[in-house]
Amino acid sequence: MSAPQPRDVAVVDVGSNSVRLVLYRVEGRAIWTVHNEKVLAGLGRGLDASRRLNPEGAAAALAALRRFRAVLDGARPAEIHTAATAAVREAEDGPDFVARVREQAGLELHVLSGEEEARWAALGVIAGAPGANGVVGDLGGSSLELMRIGGGEVGQGVTLPLGPFAMGAAKDYDVGRARKEALKRLETVADSYGTEVFHAVGGAWRNLALLHMRMAGYPLHVVHQYRLDAREALELARLIARQSRSSLERMPGVSRKRLETLPHAAVLLETVIERLGCERVVFSAYGVREGMIYDAMPPELRARDPLVEGCAALGARLGVAEGLGQALEQWLAPVLAALPPTFRGERGFTLLAAAARLADIGARLHPDHRGALAFNQVLRAPIAGQTHGERAFLAAAIFNRYGADEAMPEASTIGRVLSPERLVRARAMGLALRLGCDLSGRSAALLGRSRLRIESHDLVLTAEPEAADLLLGEQTRKRLSAVAAHLELTPVMRTA
């Protein structure tokens, strides 16, 4: 499967609260953020009362957009997407603002309909987690979009005036009144959007996730695919909703510019969980912007796995052995097939494909520190399509590929998100990757002249007659013995 040429894509997103420019590098199905700049202009502040854009917010937004134009002129991306959401859509002077942006910044804003906004938010969640099912909720400054997703497809959607600015969150905020009003506005559609899993999109909800990580002592500060069960999410929401502004200011990790909207986001999350019957909340770092990029991809590209594609792109940048990842995947697949599964369905094979494409990631790192450096790179890489447990699995596997004889970094972090059974399997995978790389000198062609199989109680490494010398050497025996011992098998080497 050939990799499409990388391309640079820009998205200018004019929201009701923030105005943002994001520059992406798109490599196949992998989407990398390379520049992210925002201004919390508060364009929709006061919109519920005046029906007009906030004057100070409009001035701040225009200044930001003029700067963004200058950055775009320097970056020269292949594509520029623009989006203006609920505030510009609903304000009486929205068309005038669009005209001013065109005149002053040279940008043609695409004002999204509520249906477009909901659809692209849902596609963004799918772009970041292809197997996601449930209901997506994208909370902006003026609106909440709800959209059903499942099987990689987008279902029915609706936009509701439930954003903090649409509900007067900046004025004499009262928790009880806010909850009552949120329930009233949600009630009209609640029966149609009941769900077990709620996918939370939007800056205010991401801030809630970060707060929970800090309060719970959760060590892996990656918002994407952070999961809470309903009880945990409700406890968090109720705690934050009842805090005064001064109390929130003292909480570490709270963005000062989100102070006025955070209690509202908490009240709304509580209302959504209770009224939609959610059993768990999954936070997504992907939303409308990534949904626009994903929607522009051809179908055959959208069908690819973002985890494997992201690992392949990262491995290609940091490694030097072309074709090694795919060769390692094929070489190790028979061994994985002979072992009891530790992940559901074919997921174990997807993780093998991802780990194999990261197996050369340490090629340009200092040999004395490859294990730890590669571990940290994989654990926190901004690659979509993986849960936190899968991140830990891949990081542990790659550490064992490079630093199997050392103590694993952040062992408590790994133990928090990865079961002991999966940690054992990750070590086995890493040791097997090390065997394949060292056996072949990281040559895909040479690796293809050998086979690794489980036969009864033996781990059998076989070489073609013309490549029998591959099996010579103390290191080859040592690497094979390490994998076999970990799998409680007997190492065997022979010529085919």
mmCIF file of N, CA, C and O in Angstrom, residues 135 144 146 179 182-183 186 190 193-200 205 208 228-238 265-283:
data_model
loop_
_atom_site.group_PDB
_atom_site.id
_atom_site.type_symbol
_atom_site.label_atom_id
_atom_site.label_comp_id
_atom_site.label_asym_id
_atom_site.label_seq_id
_atom_site.Cartn_x
_atom_site.Cartn_y
_atom_site.Cartn_z
ATOM 1 N N VAL A 135 -22.707 8.824 21.171
ATOM 2 C CA VAL A 135 -23.136 10.178 20.819
ATOM 3 C C VAL A 135 -21.981 11.141 21.059
ATOM 4 O O VAL A 135 -21.328 11.100 22.099
ATOM 5 N N LEU A 144 -24.273 23.612 21.613
ATOM 6 C CA LEU A 144 -23.875 22.216 21.813
ATOM 7 C C LEU A 144 -24.423 21.433 20.641
ATOM 8 O O LEU A 144 -25.631 21.446 20.375
ATOM 9 N N LEU A 146 -25.001 17.711 19.034
ATOM 10 C CA LEU A 146 -25.088 16.286 19.339
ATOM 11 C C LEU A 146 -25.208 15.511 18.035
ATOM 12 O O LEU A 146 -25.934 15.921 17.128
ATOM 13 N N ARG A 179 -28.674 24.620 35.763
ATOM 14 C CA ARG A 179 -29.031 23.215 35.574
ATOM 15 C C ARG A 179 -30.474 23.090 35.084
ATOM 16 O O ARG A 179 -30.772 22.281 34.184
ATOM 17 N N ALA A 182 -30.579 24.203 31.446
ATOM 18 C CA ALA A 182 -29.925 23.208 30.583
ATOM 19 C C ALA A 182 -30.831 22.005 30.378
ATOM 20 O O ALA A 182 -30.952 21.488 29.256
ATOM 21 N N LEU A 183 -31.454 21.546 31.452
ATOM 22 C CA LEU A 183 -32.354 20.391 31.345
ATOM 23 C C LEU A 183 -33.536 20.706 30.443
ATOM 24 O O LEU A 183 -33.952 19.880 29.621
ATOM 25 N N LEU A 186 -32.340 20.692 26.814
ATOM 26 C CA LEU A 186 -31.936 19.366 26.371
ATOM 27 C C LEU A 186 -33.132 18.427 26.249
ATOM 28 O O LEU A 186 -33.107 17.478 25.451
ATOM 29 N N ALA A 190 -33.660 14.762 24.164
ATOM 30 C CA ALA A 190 -32.977 13.775 25.004
ATOM 31 C C ALA A 190 -33.352 12.340 24.665
ATOM 32 O O ALA A 190 -32.497 11.449 24.641
ATOM 33 N N TYR A 193 -31.346 10.824 21.868
ATOM 34 C CA TYR A 193 -29.883 10.752 21.964
ATOM 35 C C TYR A 193 -29.403 10.009 23.212
ATOM 36 O O TYR A 193 -28.277 10.218 23.657
ATOM 37 N N GLY A 194 -30.250 9.138 23.746
ATOM 38 C CA GLY A 194 -29.789 8.286 24.832
ATOM 39 C C GLY A 194 -28.629 7.429 24.371
ATOM 40 O O GLY A 194 -28.618 6.926 23.249
ATOM 41 N N THR A 195 -27.614 7.251 25.224
ATOM 42 C CA THR A 195 -26.416 6.544 24.785
ATOM 43 C C THR A 195 -25.643 5.996 25.973
ATOM 44 O O THR A 195 -25.668 6.567 27.068
ATOM 45 N N GLU A 196 -24.941 4.919 25.738
ATOM 46 C CA GLU A 196 -24.045 4.366 26.757
ATOM 47 C C GLU A 196 -22.751 5.160 26.828
ATOM 48 O O GLU A 196 -22.215 5.410 27.898
ATOM 49 N N VAL A 197 -22.228 5.586 25.652
ATOM 50 C CA VAL A 197 -20.943 6.283 25.587
ATOM 51 C C VAL A 197 -21.163 7.692 25.049
ATOM 52 O O VAL A 197 -21.766 7.868 23.979
ATOM 53 N N PHE A 198 -20.646 8.663 25.771
ATOM 54 C CA PHE A 198 -20.727 10.057 25.349
ATOM 55 C C PHE A 198 -19.310 10.545 25.045
ATOM 56 O O PHE A 198 -18.411 10.464 25.893
ATOM 57 N N HIS A 199 -19.098 11.034 23.818
ATOM 58 C CA HIS A 199 -17.794 11.537 23.389
ATOM 59 C C HIS A 199 -17.777 13.051 23.519
ATOM 60 O O HIS A 199 -18.484 13.756 22.782
ATOM 61 N N ALA A 200 -16.998 13.558 24.467
ATOM 62 C CA ALA A 200 -16.982 14.983 24.784
ATOM 63 C C ALA A 200 -15.919 15.705 23.967
ATOM 64 O O ALA A 200 -14.740 15.367 24.025
ATOM 65 N N TRP A 205 -14.586 21.169 28.023
ATOM 66 C CA TRP A 205 -14.634 19.789 28.503
ATOM 67 C C TRP A 205 -13.246 19.170 28.570
ATOM 68 O O TRP A 205 -12.949 18.375 29.473
ATOM 69 N N LEU A 208 -11.832 20.131 31.810
ATOM 70 C CA LEU A 208 -12.357 19.298 32.890
ATOM 71 C C LEU A 208 -11.592 17.978 32.984
ATOM 72 O O LEU A 208 -11.300 17.485 34.079
ATOM 73 N N LEU A 228 -13.816 8.264 31.603
ATOM 74 C CA LEU A 228 -14.354 8.269 32.958
ATOM 75 C C LEU A 228 -15.671 7.509 32.958
ATOM 76 O O LEU A 228 -16.456 7.626 32.011
ATOM 77 N N ASP A 229 -15.914 6.736 34.010
ATOM 78 C CA ASP A 229 -17.251 6.163 34.107
ATOM 79 C C ASP A 229 -18.206 7.244 34.603
ATOM 80 O O ASP A 229 -17.777 8.322 35.040
ATOM 81 N N ALA A 230 -19.489 6.981 34.514
ATOM 82 C CA ALA A 230 -20.492 8.007 34.816
ATOM 83 C C ALA A 230 -20.333 8.547 36.232
ATOM 84 O O ALA A 230 -20.455 9.760 36.465
ATOM 85 N N ARG A 231 -20.044 7.671 37.174
ATOM 86 C CA ARG A 231 -19.908 8.113 38.566
ATOM 87 C C ARG A 231 -18.749 9.103 38.703
ATOM 88 O O ARG A 231 -18.902 10.161 39.327
ATOM 89 N N GLU A 232 -17.594 8.782 38.130
ATOM 90 C CA GLU A 232 -16.440 9.680 38.210
ATOM 91 C C GLU A 232 -16.732 11.018 37.541
ATOM 92 O O GLU A 232 -16.392 12.085 38.079
ATOM 93 N N ALA A 233 -17.360 10.963 36.365
ATOM 94 C CA ALA A 233 -17.654 12.193 35.628
ATOM 95 C C ALA A 233 -18.656 13.063 36.385
ATOM 96 O O ALA A 233 -18.524 14.297 36.423
ATOM 97 N N LEU A 234 -19.652 12.440 36.995
ATOM 98 C CA LEU A 234 -20.642 13.210 37.763
ATOM 99 C C LEU A 234 -20.007 13.851 38.993
ATOM 100 O O LEU A 234 -20.297 15.013 39.320
ATOM 101 N N GLU A 235 -19.154 13.126 39.679
ATOM 102 C CA GLU A 235 -18.475 13.693 40.849
ATOM 103 C C GLU A 235 -17.636 14.900 40.453
ATOM 104 O O GLU A 235 -17.631 15.929 41.135
ATOM 105 N N LEU A 236 -16.916 14.780 39.336
ATOM 106 C CA LEU A 236 -16.108 15.892 38.839
ATOM 107 C C LEU A 236 -16.979 17.080 38.484
ATOM 108 O O LEU A 236 -16.705 18.218 38.897
ATOM 109 N N ALA A 237 -18.040 16.826 37.704
ATOM 110 C CA ALA A 237 -18.910 17.912 37.251
ATOM 111 C C ALA A 237 -19.543 18.649 38.431
ATOM 112 O O ALA A 237 -19.588 19.886 38.468
ATOM 113 N N ARG A 238 -20.033 17.903 39.415
ATOM 114 C CA ARG A 238 -20.693 18.532 40.564
ATOM 115 C C ARG A 238 -19.712 19.327 41.406
ATOM 116 O O ARG A 238 -20.056 20.391 41.938
ATOM 117 N N ALA A 265 -19.743 24.427 31.754
ATOM 118 C CA ALA A 265 -19.384 23.159 31.106
ATOM 119 C C ALA A 265 -19.614 21.991 32.057
ATOM 120 O O ALA A 265 -20.064 20.916 31.648
ATOM 121 N N ALA A 266 -19.325 22.202 33.339
ATOM 122 C CA ALA A 266 -19.532 21.151 34.336
ATOM 123 C C ALA A 266 -21.018 20.861 34.534
ATOM 124 O O ALA A 266 -21.438 19.691 34.579
ATOM 125 N N VAL A 267 -21.823 21.901 34.663
ATOM 126 C CA VAL A 267 -23.277 21.721 34.819
ATOM 127 C C VAL A 267 -23.855 20.995 33.613
ATOM 128 O O VAL A 267 -24.680 20.075 33.748
ATOM 129 N N LEU A 268 -23.429 21.383 32.435
ATOM 130 C CA LEU A 268 -23.957 20.768 31.224
ATOM 131 C C LEU A 268 -23.525 19.302 31.119
ATOM 132 O O LEU A 268 -24.326 18.443 30.719
ATOM 133 N N LEU A 269 -22.285 18.995 31.500
ATOM 134 C CA LEU A 269 -21.845 17.608 31.466
ATOM 135 C C LEU A 269 -22.684 16.765 32.429
ATOM 136 O O LEU A 269 -23.111 15.650 32.095
ATOM 137 N N GLU A 270 -22.938 17.282 33.609
ATOM 138 C CA GLU A 270 -23.777 16.574 34.575
ATOM 139 C C GLU A 270 -25.170 16.326 34.007
ATOM 140 O O GLU A 270 -25.709 15.211 34.088
ATOM 141 N N THR A 271 -25.760 17.337 33.400
ATOM 142 C CA THR A 271 -27.111 17.223 32.844
ATOM 143 C C THR A 271 -27.150 16.205 31.707
ATOM 144 O O THR A 271 -28.071 15.389 31.616
ATOM 145 N N VAL A 272 -26.143 16.252 30.838
ATOM 146 C CA VAL A 272 -26.086 15.327 29.702
ATOM 147 C C VAL A 272 -25.983 13.880 30.187
ATOM 148 O O VAL A 272 -26.696 12.983 29.695
ATOM 149 N N ILE A 273 -25.095 13.639 31.146
ATOM 150 C CA ILE A 273 -24.911 12.270 31.647
ATOM 151 C C ILE A 273 -26.210 11.735 32.237
ATOM 152 O O ILE A 273 -26.637 10.602 31.954
ATOM 153 N N GLU A 274 -26.857 12.555 33.061
ATOM 154 C CA GLU A 274 -28.084 12.095 33.731
ATOM 155 C C GLU A 274 -29.232 11.916 32.742
ATOM 156 O O GLU A 274 -29.940 10.913 32.776
ATOM 157 N N ARG A 275 -29.401 12.875 31.852
ATOM 158 C CA ARG A 275 -30.580 12.833 30.976
ATOM 159 C C ARG A 275 -30.410 11.866 29.819
ATOM 160 O O ARG A 275 -31.397 11.258 29.369
ATOM 161 N N LEU A 276 -29.186 11.683 29.312
ATOM 162 C CA LEU A 276 -28.973 10.758 28.196
ATOM 163 C C LEU A 276 -28.657 9.347 28.679
ATOM 164 O O LEU A 276 -28.497 8.433 27.868
ATOM 165 N N GLY A 277 -28.533 9.173 29.977
ATOM 166 C CA GLY A 277 -28.287 7.837 30.521
ATOM 167 C C GLY A 277 -26.896 7.301 30.213
ATOM 168 O O GLY A 277 -26.717 6.083 30.052
ATOM 169 N N CYS A 278 -25.895 8.179 30.148
ATOM 170 C CA CYS A 278 -24.541 7.759 29.770
ATOM 171 C C CYS A 278 -23.908 6.917 30.877
ATOM 172 O O CYS A 278 -24.066 7.202 32.063
ATOM 173 N N GLU A 279 -23.175 5.900 30.457
ATOM 174 C CA GLU A 279 -22.433 5.063 31.407
ATOM 175 C C GLU A 279 -20.965 5.436 31.475
ATOM 176 O O GLU A 279 -20.301 5.167 32.469
ATOM 177 N N ARG A 280 -20.449 6.064 30.421
ATOM 178 C CA ARG A 280 -19.078 6.551 30.477
ATOM 179 C C ARG A 280 -18.893 7.711 29.508
ATOM 180 O O ARG A 280 -19.638 7.864 28.532
ATOM 181 N N VAL A 281 -17.884 8.519 29.822
ATOM 182 C CA VAL A 281 -17.543 9.697 29.018
ATOM 183 C C VAL A 281 -16.135 9.500 28.480
ATOM 184 O O VAL A 281 -15.216 9.148 29.227
ATOM 185 N N VAL A 282 -15.966 9.708 27.171
ATOM 186 C CA VAL A 282 -14.657 9.618 26.523
ATOM 187 C C VAL A 282 -14.344 10.987 25.940
ATOM 188 O O VAL A 282 -15.133 11.529 25.151
ATOM 189 N N PHE A 283 -13.223 11.558 26.335
ATOM 190 C CA PHE A 283 -12.840 12.888 25.850
ATOM 191 C C PHE A 283 -12.034 12.757 24.561
ATOM 192 O O PHE A 283 -11.157 11.895 24.444
#
